[in-house]
Amino acid sequence: MDTQRKEHQETRDFLVRSIVRDISFKKQEMSYVERELKELMSLLDFQLDSMPGIDLVTASALIAEIGDVRRFPNANKLARFSGIAPVYFGSGGKGKEQKSKQGNRALTLYFTT
């Protein structure tokens, strides 16, 4: 068994070095993408990443899904678009609010997690 372990060590070393190179490349690429996102976000000037709990990547994803938030006349319209506003079901003074099944599913994930 010890002989077999030594026999394949060169292959294992190669694979590990390959994986490390791949991880290193992806880290560099992520750095580049984050710099580009930061520059784009500063041009858009929405300042979502200044809110607690919203980092650069989350703010970018929200803007990608919502677009220009100023197109919504109020917060209720944005909530309906995103699918997080409750919907009232009822008649004759009786009824209840339920979770909406409409709206942008990607935004619903951001707002409910």
mmCIF file of C-alpha atoms in Angstrom:
data_model
loop_
_atom_site.group_PDB
_atom_site.id
_atom_site.type_symbol
_atom_site.label_atom_id
_atom_site.label_comp_id
_atom_site.label_asym_id
_atom_site.label_seq_id
_atom_site.Cartn_x
_atom_site.Cartn_y
_atom_site.Cartn_z
ATOM 1 C CA MET A 1 0.000 0.000 0.000
ATOM 2 C CA ASP A 2 2.856 2.391 0.799
ATOM 3 C CA THR A 3 4.360 1.721 -2.648
ATOM 4 C CA GLN A 4 1.062 2.526 -4.338
ATOM 5 C CA ARG A 5 0.788 5.778 -2.359
ATOM 6 C CA LYS A 6 4.275 6.877 -3.520
ATOM 7 C CA GLU A 7 3.553 5.711 -7.040
ATOM 8 C CA HIS A 8 0.704 8.197 -7.516
ATOM 9 C CA GLN A 9 2.191 11.073 -5.519
ATOM 10 C CA GLU A 10 3.396 12.904 -8.631
ATOM 11 C CA THR A 11 -0.100 12.854 -10.108
ATOM 12 C CA ARG A 12 -1.645 14.077 -6.854
ATOM 13 C CA ASP A 13 0.946 16.867 -6.622
ATOM 14 C CA PHE A 14 0.144 17.925 -10.185
ATOM 15 C CA LEU A 15 -3.589 17.996 -9.466
ATOM 16 C CA VAL A 16 -3.139 20.015 -6.273
ATOM 17 C CA ARG A 17 -0.904 22.563 -8.051
ATOM 18 C CA SER A 18 -3.470 22.824 -10.834
ATOM 19 C CA ILE A 19 -6.302 23.463 -8.376
ATOM 20 C CA VAL A 20 -4.233 26.081 -6.523
ATOM 21 C CA ARG A 21 -3.463 27.874 -9.831
ATOM 22 C CA ASP A 22 -7.156 27.814 -10.707
ATOM 23 C CA ILE A 23 -8.168 29.274 -7.331
ATOM 24 C CA SER A 24 -5.496 31.961 -7.624
ATOM 25 C CA PHE A 25 -6.737 32.945 -11.088
ATOM 26 C CA LYS A 26 -10.351 33.100 -9.904
ATOM 27 C CA LYS A 27 -9.389 35.311 -6.950
ATOM 28 C CA GLN A 28 -7.642 37.725 -9.315
ATOM 29 C CA GLU A 29 -10.633 37.709 -11.635
ATOM 30 C CA MET A 30 -13.017 38.391 -8.728
ATOM 31 C CA SER A 31 -10.859 41.347 -7.676
ATOM 32 C CA TYR A 32 -11.060 42.745 -11.187
ATOM 33 C CA VAL A 33 -14.843 42.282 -11.366
ATOM 34 C CA GLU A 34 -15.325 43.917 -7.956
ATOM 35 C CA ARG A 35 -13.239 46.944 -9.039
ATOM 36 C CA GLU A 36 -15.359 47.289 -12.176
ATOM 37 C CA LEU A 37 -18.593 46.928 -10.173
ATOM 38 C CA LYS A 38 -17.449 49.539 -7.675
ATOM 39 C CA GLU A 39 -16.683 51.979 -10.492
ATOM 40 C CA LEU A 40 -20.040 51.354 -12.156
ATOM 41 C CA MET A 41 -21.908 51.696 -8.868
ATOM 42 C CA SER A 42 -20.230 55.045 -8.192
ATOM 43 C CA LEU A 43 -21.355 56.264 -11.634
ATOM 44 C CA LEU A 44 -24.956 55.189 -10.950
ATOM 45 C CA ASP A 45 -24.875 56.850 -7.499
ATOM 46 C CA PHE A 46 -27.750 54.837 -5.990
ATOM 47 C CA GLN A 47 -25.797 54.375 -2.721
ATOM 48 C CA LEU A 48 -27.497 51.089 -1.835
ATOM 49 C CA ASP A 49 -24.241 49.691 -0.483
ATOM 50 C CA SER A 50 -24.288 52.400 2.209
ATOM 51 C CA MET A 51 -27.256 50.615 3.826
ATOM 52 C CA PRO A 52 -26.540 48.142 6.645
ATOM 53 C CA GLY A 53 -26.428 44.559 5.390
ATOM 54 C CA ILE A 54 -26.091 45.454 1.700
ATOM 55 C CA ASP A 55 -22.646 44.936 0.235
ATOM 56 C CA LEU A 56 -21.404 45.841 -3.234
ATOM 57 C CA VAL A 57 -22.460 42.548 -4.820
ATOM 58 C CA THR A 58 -25.966 42.608 -3.312
ATOM 59 C CA ALA A 59 -26.473 46.259 -4.285
ATOM 60 C CA SER A 60 -25.359 45.460 -7.838
ATOM 61 C CA ALA A 61 -27.738 42.514 -8.059
ATOM 62 C CA LEU A 62 -30.645 44.621 -6.768
ATOM 63 C CA ILE A 63 -29.957 47.343 -9.318
ATOM 64 C CA ALA A 64 -29.678 44.742 -12.074
ATOM 65 C CA GLU A 65 -33.133 43.403 -11.180
ATOM 66 C CA ILE A 66 -34.885 46.694 -10.333
ATOM 67 C CA GLY A 67 -33.223 49.130 -12.716
ATOM 68 C CA ASP A 68 -33.708 52.788 -11.836
ATOM 69 C CA VAL A 69 -35.592 52.779 -8.540
ATOM 70 C CA ARG A 70 -36.851 56.297 -9.302
ATOM 71 C CA ARG A 71 -39.248 54.798 -11.856
ATOM 72 C CA PHE A 72 -41.433 53.702 -8.923
ATOM 73 C CA PRO A 73 -43.534 56.567 -7.512
ATOM 74 C CA ASN A 74 -43.424 55.115 -3.993
ATOM 75 C CA ALA A 75 -42.150 52.222 -1.874
ATOM 76 C CA ASN A 76 -45.456 50.338 -2.172
ATOM 77 C CA LYS A 77 -45.098 50.147 -5.963
ATOM 78 C CA LEU A 78 -41.566 48.774 -5.604
ATOM 79 C CA ALA A 79 -42.806 46.239 -3.028
ATOM 80 C CA ARG A 80 -45.524 45.067 -5.441
ATOM 81 C CA PHE A 81 -43.004 44.828 -8.309
ATOM 82 C CA SER A 82 -40.674 42.758 -6.176
ATOM 83 C CA GLY A 83 -43.464 40.486 -4.947
ATOM 84 C CA ILE A 84 -42.962 41.207 -1.251
ATOM 85 C CA ALA A 85 -46.122 43.256 -0.712
ATOM 86 C CA PRO A 86 -48.921 41.226 0.880
ATOM 87 C CA VAL A 87 -52.106 40.813 -1.143
ATOM 88 C CA TYR A 88 -55.544 41.149 0.470
ATOM 89 C CA PHE A 89 -58.037 38.398 -0.341
ATOM 90 C CA GLY A 90 -61.567 38.841 0.849
ATOM 91 C CA SER A 91 -64.947 40.485 0.429
ATOM 92 C CA GLY A 92 -67.730 41.816 2.568
ATOM 93 C CA GLY A 93 -65.310 43.113 5.181
ATOM 94 C CA LYS A 94 -63.839 39.682 5.799
ATOM 95 C CA GLY A 95 -60.584 38.414 4.456
ATOM 96 C CA LYS A 96 -56.884 38.187 5.085
ATOM 97 C CA GLU A 97 -53.549 39.196 3.676
ATOM 98 C CA GLN A 98 -51.428 36.535 2.044
ATOM 99 C CA LYS A 99 -48.018 36.350 0.476
ATOM 100 C CA SER A 100 -48.086 37.422 -3.159
ATOM 101 C CA LYS A 101 -47.339 34.840 -5.825
ATOM 102 C CA GLN A 102 -46.567 37.565 -8.349
ATOM 103 C CA GLY A 103 -43.583 39.813 -8.748
ATOM 104 C CA ASN A 104 -39.918 39.374 -9.461
ATOM 105 C CA ARG A 105 -38.820 36.036 -7.979
ATOM 106 C CA ALA A 106 -35.132 37.038 -7.853
ATOM 107 C CA LEU A 107 -35.985 40.124 -5.790
ATOM 108 C CA THR A 108 -38.210 38.093 -3.508
ATOM 109 C CA LEU A 109 -35.168 35.976 -2.654
ATOM 110 C CA TYR A 110 -33.115 39.070 -1.754
ATOM 111 C CA PHE A 111 -35.839 40.577 0.425
ATOM 112 C CA THR A 112 -36.874 37.427 2.258
ATOM 113 C CA THR A 113 -33.485 35.960 3.168
#
